[in-house]
Amino acid sequence: MYQTQYGSHECAQTIFRLFKLDRNEMSNPLGNRFARDQHDCYYATDPRLNEDVKTSLLGKNAIVIGAGRGIGRACCEFLVLAGVKSIACLALEATEAQETAGICHDLSSNVQVFSAALDVRDFVAVEKLVAEIHSQFGLIEILLMNAGRPPQFLPTSLTDPDIWWQTVSVSMKGAYNAARAVLPVMQKQKEGRIIFTSSSGAHTNIGMSSYVLAKLSQVRFAEILHVENCQSYGIRTFAFNPGCVRTRFFTDFEDKSLGREVPQDSYVAKDVPLEDISARNAYTALKDQHFDSPYMAAGLVTVLASGKLDFMSGRYLDAAVDVKHYLESRNDILKKDLCRVRLVLDHTELIPHCDN
């Protein structure tokens, strides 16, 4: 029935047009206020080159959820290179978490590593692992919640409900579960930084409704946690766009579209109607993008973890924006309450407010 109703060439072309994304609209929602200068890490964010960054996290303990590959693995590497005392590498697949932990140990024989499989949607499992990590390493100063799932590139009316909710749940439920598990620890120690890997997709309305809502929720959640915890407990929270990175969020769709063998654990589900069209939409929309290095995101995460951008707590950042632009614009950002999602009531009033 699905093939008869939706599988026509005309319908596919209509959907392709809907998902013909503009890079500027998708990846530069801040417009021209902050130039997107970067596609990779750079001196100010690279612990391999910058001695200040190299020692910025000495003695700190970090947890990275979604550490198995891509952006999460790059972030683990940079956190280690910046001097963390311990790092917990958590991922859905145990083998990938172990591989990342092995890389971290190779980078520094002094770092204490921990790895485990984790479905971030399972609060009991998250809480149990956080307790184990806390018991083993003591303080938990850094949490990066990087786990995610790509959406179907389809109008909402054609999406599969299970896949739609999986996409939302990994980001929304995952962000809550991770934060809820570490907050009591961070509140007690009166210190901590929580970082959510969001997306520029949070600020678009071009399809991918599950992904848009999931990533937008992380932006607002970071703000809520800031309001609840920053002044009373010294906990900072951030949501950031990692850039357009060539990970399995793209390559699984690429493989399906080009007729390559699809991995068993592919994000393109088998026996689900319209997955072929979704894959072609994703591939068509993204194939001509200028892909960014995962180390661009890792560099920003490292700087956020160091406290250098604490005034951006509760706000949204873009890894492609040079950190100097944020630092130089600090007064303007705070005075005009920039880099937040707000309701425009008129040309002078925006709600809610977020006093740092």
Coordinates of C-alpha atoms in Angstrom, one line a residue:
M1 CA 0.0 0.0 0.0
Y2 CA 2.8 2.4 0.9
Q3 CA 4.6 1.8 -2.4
T4 CA 1.4 2.4 -4.4
Q5 CA 0.4 5.5 -2.4
Y6 CA 3.8 7.2 -1.9
G7 CA 6.3 5.5 -4.1
S8 CA 5.6 7.5 -7.3
H9 CA 8.3 9.5 -9.0
E10 CA 6.2 12.6 -8.7
C11 CA 5.9 12.2 -4.9
A12 CA 9.6 11.6 -4.5
Q13 CA 10.5 14.7 -6.5
T14 CA 8.1 16.8 -4.3
I15 CA 9.8 15.6 -1.2
F16 CA 13.3 16.2 -2.7
R17 CA 12.3 19.9 -3.3
L18 CA 11.1 20.1 0.3
F19 CA 14.4 19.0 1.6
K20 CA 16.7 21.0 -0.6
L21 CA 18.4 22.7 2.3
D22 CA 20.4 25.9 2.2
R23 CA 23.7 25.6 4.1
N24 CA 23.5 29.2 5.3
E25 CA 20.0 28.6 6.7
M26 CA 20.9 25.3 8.3
S27 CA 24.3 26.1 9.8
N28 CA 24.4 29.8 10.4
P29 CA 21.2 30.7 12.3
L30 CA 23.1 33.6 13.9
G31 CA 23.2 35.3 10.6
N32 CA 26.0 37.8 10.1
R33 CA 26.5 38.7 13.7
F34 CA 29.1 36.0 14.2
A35 CA 31.1 34.9 11.2
R36 CA 31.4 31.2 10.9
D37 CA 35.2 31.2 10.4
Q38 CA 36.1 27.6 11.0
H39 CA 35.8 24.1 9.6
D40 CA 38.4 22.5 12.0
C41 CA 39.9 23.2 15.3
Y42 CA 42.4 26.1 15.5
Y43 CA 45.1 27.4 17.8
A44 CA 42.7 28.8 20.5
T45 CA 40.9 25.4 20.8
D46 CA 43.6 22.9 20.0
P47 CA 45.4 21.2 23.0
R48 CA 48.0 19.8 20.6
L49 CA 49.3 23.3 19.8
N50 CA 48.2 25.6 22.6
E51 CA 49.9 25.1 25.9
D52 CA 47.2 26.9 27.8
V53 CA 44.5 24.6 26.4
K54 CA 46.8 21.6 27.0
T55 CA 46.7 22.3 30.7
S56 CA 43.2 23.7 31.0
L57 CA 41.6 20.6 32.4
L58 CA 44.3 19.2 34.7
G59 CA 42.8 17.1 37.5
K60 CA 39.3 17.2 36.1
N61 CA 37.0 14.1 35.7
A62 CA 34.8 13.9 32.6
I63 CA 32.0 11.8 31.3
V64 CA 31.2 11.6 27.6
I65 CA 28.0 9.9 26.5
G66 CA 28.0 9.0 22.8
A67 CA 31.7 8.5 22.8
G68 CA 31.9 5.6 20.4
R69 CA 32.9 7.4 17.2
G70 CA 32.9 10.6 15.3
I71 CA 32.3 13.8 17.3
G72 CA 32.1 12.0 20.7
R73 CA 35.4 10.2 20.1
A74 CA 37.2 13.4 19.0
C75 CA 35.9 15.2 22.1
C76 CA 37.3 12.4 24.3
E77 CA 40.7 12.7 22.6
F78 CA 40.8 16.5 23.2
L79 CA 39.6 16.3 26.8
V80 CA 42.5 13.8 27.5
L81 CA 45.0 16.0 25.6
A82 CA 43.8 19.0 27.8
G83 CA 44.8 17.1 30.9
V84 CA 41.7 15.4 32.4
K85 CA 42.5 13.1 35.3
S86 CA 39.9 10.6 34.2
I87 CA 37.4 10.1 31.4
A88 CA 34.4 7.8 31.2
C89 CA 33.7 6.8 27.6
L90 CA 30.0 5.6 27.3
A91 CA 28.4 4.5 24.0
L92 CA 25.6 2.3 22.9
E93 CA 28.0 -0.3 21.6
A94 CA 30.5 -1.6 24.2
T95 CA 33.2 -2.3 21.6
E96 CA 33.1 1.3 20.3
A97 CA 33.3 2.6 23.9
Q98 CA 36.3 0.3 24.5
E99 CA 38.0 1.5 21.3
T100 CA 37.7 5.1 22.4
A101 CA 39.0 4.3 25.8
G102 CA 41.9 2.6 24.3
I103 CA 42.7 5.6 22.1
C104 CA 42.5 7.9 25.2
H105 CA 44.9 5.7 27.1
D106 CA 47.3 5.7 24.1
L107 CA 47.2 9.5 24.2
S108 CA 48.1 9.7 27.8
S109 CA 49.2 6.8 30.0
N110 CA 48.4 9.0 33.1
V111 CA 44.7 9.3 32.4
Q112 CA 42.3 6.9 34.1
V113 CA 39.8 5.5 31.6
F114 CA 36.4 3.9 32.1
S115 CA 34.2 2.4 29.3
A116 CA 30.8 0.9 29.2
A117 CA 27.8 0.3 27.0
L118 CA 24.9 2.5 27.7
D119 CA 21.4 3.2 26.3
V120 CA 21.0 6.8 27.5
R121 CA 17.2 6.4 27.4
D122 CA 17.4 4.0 30.3
F123 CA 17.6 6.2 33.5
V124 CA 18.3 3.3 35.8
A125 CA 21.3 2.3 33.8
V126 CA 22.5 5.9 33.5
E127 CA 22.1 6.5 37.2
K128 CA 23.9 3.3 38.0
L129 CA 26.9 4.1 35.8
V130 CA 27.2 7.6 37.1
A131 CA 27.2 6.3 40.6
E132 CA 30.0 3.8 39.7
I133 CA 32.0 6.5 38.0
H134 CA 31.6 8.9 40.9
S135 CA 32.6 6.2 43.4
Q136 CA 35.7 5.3 41.3
F137 CA 37.0 8.8 40.4
G138 CA 35.4 11.2 42.9
L139 CA 34.2 14.5 41.6
I140 CA 32.4 14.8 38.2
E141 CA 33.3 18.2 36.8
I142 CA 32.4 17.6 33.1
L143 CA 29.5 15.9 31.4
L144 CA 29.1 15.9 27.6
M145 CA 25.8 14.4 26.4
N146 CA 26.6 13.7 22.7
A147 CA 24.4 10.7 22.0
G148 CA 21.9 11.2 19.1
R149 CA 20.0 9.5 16.3
P150 CA 19.3 10.9 12.9
P151 CA 15.8 11.5 11.7
Q152 CA 13.9 10.4 8.7
F153 CA 14.2 13.1 6.1
L154 CA 10.4 13.0 5.4
P155 CA 7.4 15.3 6.0
T156 CA 5.8 14.5 9.4
S157 CA 2.8 12.9 7.7
L158 CA 5.0 10.3 6.1
T159 CA 7.3 9.4 9.0
D160 CA 7.4 6.2 10.9
P161 CA 6.1 6.8 14.5
D162 CA 8.7 4.5 16.1
I163 CA 11.6 6.1 14.3
W164 CA 10.2 9.6 15.0
W165 CA 10.1 9.0 18.7
Q166 CA 13.4 7.2 18.8
T167 CA 15.0 10.3 17.4
V168 CA 13.3 12.6 19.9
S169 CA 13.9 10.2 22.8
V170 CA 17.7 9.8 22.4
S171 CA 18.2 13.6 22.5
M172 CA 15.5 14.7 24.9
K173 CA 15.3 11.8 27.3
G174 CA 19.0 11.3 27.0
A175 CA 19.7 14.9 28.0
Y176 CA 17.3 14.7 30.9
N177 CA 18.6 11.3 32.2
A178 CA 22.3 12.3 32.0
A179 CA 21.7 15.7 33.6
R180 CA 19.4 14.2 36.3
A181 CA 22.0 11.6 37.2
V182 CA 24.9 14.0 37.6
L183 CA 23.2 17.1 39.1
P184 CA 23.1 15.8 42.6
V185 CA 26.8 15.1 42.5
M186 CA 27.6 18.5 40.9
Q187 CA 25.3 20.3 43.3
K188 CA 27.0 18.8 46.3
Q189 CA 30.4 19.7 45.0
K190 CA 29.2 23.2 44.0
E191 CA 30.8 22.8 40.6
G192 CA 30.2 21.3 37.2
R193 CA 29.7 21.9 33.5
I194 CA 27.1 20.1 31.4
I195 CA 27.3 20.3 27.6
F196 CA 24.7 19.1 25.1
T197 CA 25.6 18.4 21.5
S198 CA 22.6 20.2 19.9
S199 CA 22.5 21.3 16.2
S200 CA 21.8 24.2 13.9
G201 CA 18.8 22.0 12.9
A202 CA 17.2 23.3 16.2
H203 CA 16.6 26.6 14.4
T204 CA 15.0 25.5 11.2
N205 CA 11.5 24.4 10.3
I206 CA 12.4 22.5 7.1
G207 CA 11.1 19.0 7.8
M208 CA 13.0 16.6 10.0
S209 CA 10.5 17.5 12.7
S210 CA 11.7 14.9 15.2
Y211 CA 15.3 16.1 15.0
V212 CA 14.3 19.8 15.1
L213 CA 12.3 19.3 18.2
A214 CA 14.9 17.1 19.9
K215 CA 17.7 19.5 19.3
L216 CA 15.7 22.5 20.2
S217 CA 14.7 20.9 23.5
Q218 CA 18.3 20.7 24.4
V219 CA 18.8 24.4 23.8
R220 CA 16.0 25.3 26.2
F221 CA 16.9 22.6 28.7
A222 CA 20.4 24.0 28.9
E223 CA 18.9 27.4 29.7
I224 CA 16.5 25.8 32.4
L225 CA 19.4 24.1 34.1
H226 CA 21.4 27.3 34.1
V227 CA 18.6 29.2 35.8
E228 CA 18.1 26.4 38.3
N229 CA 21.7 25.7 39.1
C230 CA 24.2 28.4 38.1
Q231 CA 23.9 30.9 40.9
S232 CA 23.1 28.4 43.7
Y233 CA 25.5 25.6 42.8
G234 CA 28.0 27.0 40.3
I235 CA 26.9 24.6 37.6
R236 CA 27.2 25.9 34.0
T237 CA 25.2 24.4 31.1
F238 CA 25.6 24.8 27.3
A239 CA 24.1 23.6 24.0
F240 CA 26.2 23.8 20.9
N241 CA 26.1 23.1 17.2
P242 CA 29.0 20.8 16.2
G243 CA 29.0 21.8 12.6
C244 CA 28.3 19.7 9.5
V245 CA 30.4 16.6 10.2
R246 CA 30.6 13.5 7.9
T247 CA 29.6 10.8 10.4
R248 CA 27.2 7.9 10.1
F249 CA 24.4 10.4 10.4
F250 CA 25.3 11.0 6.7
T251 CA 27.2 8.0 5.5
D252 CA 24.4 5.4 6.3
F253 CA 22.0 7.4 4.1
E254 CA 24.8 7.8 1.5
D255 CA 25.4 4.0 1.4
K256 CA 21.7 3.3 0.9
S257 CA 21.3 5.9 -1.8
L258 CA 24.3 4.7 -3.8
G259 CA 23.3 1.1 -3.6
R260 CA 26.2 0.1 -1.3
E261 CA 25.9 -2.7 1.3
V262 CA 24.1 -1.3 4.4
P263 CA 25.5 -2.3 7.8
Q264 CA 23.4 -4.4 10.0
D265 CA 23.1 -1.6 12.6
S266 CA 22.4 1.1 9.9
Y267 CA 20.3 4.1 10.7
V268 CA 18.3 3.2 7.6
A269 CA 15.9 0.7 8.9
K270 CA 15.0 -2.4 6.9
D271 CA 11.3 -3.2 6.1
V272 CA 10.1 0.3 7.0
P273 CA 8.2 2.1 4.3
L274 CA 9.8 5.1 2.6
E275 CA 13.2 4.6 4.2
D276 CA 14.7 4.6 0.7
I277 CA 13.2 8.0 -0.1
S278 CA 14.3 9.3 3.3
A279 CA 17.8 8.2 2.6
R280 CA 17.8 9.8 -0.8
N281 CA 16.5 13.0 0.6
A282 CA 19.2 13.1 3.3
Y283 CA 21.9 12.3 0.7
T284 CA 20.7 14.9 -1.8
A285 CA 20.4 17.6 0.9
L286 CA 23.9 17.0 2.4
K287 CA 26.1 15.6 -0.3
D288 CA 27.4 19.0 -1.5
Q289 CA 28.0 20.4 1.9
H290 CA 31.5 21.5 3.0
F291 CA 31.9 19.0 5.8
D292 CA 33.6 20.1 9.0
S293 CA 36.1 18.1 11.1
P294 CA 34.9 16.5 14.3
Y295 CA 37.8 18.2 16.0
M296 CA 36.2 21.6 15.4
A297 CA 33.5 20.5 17.9
A298 CA 36.0 18.9 20.2
G299 CA 37.9 22.2 20.4
L300 CA 34.8 24.1 21.5
V301 CA 33.9 21.4 24.0
T302 CA 37.4 21.6 25.5
V303 CA 37.2 25.4 25.8
L304 CA 33.7 25.1 27.4
A305 CA 34.9 22.5 29.8
S306 CA 37.7 24.8 30.9
G307 CA 35.4 27.6 32.0
K308 CA 36.7 30.2 29.6
L309 CA 33.2 30.7 28.2
D310 CA 31.2 30.4 31.4
F311 CA 29.4 33.6 30.6
M312 CA 27.7 31.7 27.8
S313 CA 26.0 29.3 30.3
G314 CA 22.4 28.8 29.4
R315 CA 23.1 29.8 25.8
Y316 CA 23.6 28.3 22.4
L317 CA 27.0 28.3 20.7
D318 CA 28.3 27.3 17.2
A319 CA 31.6 25.4 17.0
A320 CA 32.3 27.1 13.6
V321 CA 32.3 30.5 15.3
D322 CA 35.8 31.5 16.5
V323 CA 35.7 31.7 20.3
K324 CA 37.3 35.1 20.1
H325 CA 34.0 36.4 18.6
Y326 CA 32.1 35.3 21.7
L327 CA 34.8 36.7 24.0
E328 CA 34.9 40.0 22.2
S329 CA 31.1 40.2 22.2
R330 CA 30.6 39.3 25.9
N331 CA 29.1 42.6 27.0
D332 CA 26.8 42.7 24.0
I333 CA 25.7 39.1 24.4
L334 CA 24.8 39.7 28.1
K335 CA 23.3 43.2 27.6
K336 CA 21.1 42.2 24.6
D337 CA 20.5 38.6 25.9
L338 CA 21.8 37.0 22.7
C339 CA 22.2 33.4 21.6
R340 CA 18.9 32.2 23.1
V341 CA 15.5 31.1 21.9
R342 CA 12.9 33.6 22.8
L343 CA 9.3 34.6 22.0
V344 CA 9.1 38.0 20.3
L345 CA 6.2 39.9 21.8
D346 CA 7.0 43.2 20.0
H347 CA 10.1 44.9 18.8
T348 CA 11.2 45.7 22.4
E349 CA 10.1 42.7 24.5
L350 CA 11.5 39.2 24.3
I351 CA 10.7 36.4 26.7
P352 CA 11.8 34.5 28.8
H353 CA 14.6 36.5 30.3
C354 CA 17.9 34.8 31.4
D355 CA 20.0 36.9 33.8
N356 CA 23.5 35.5 34.1

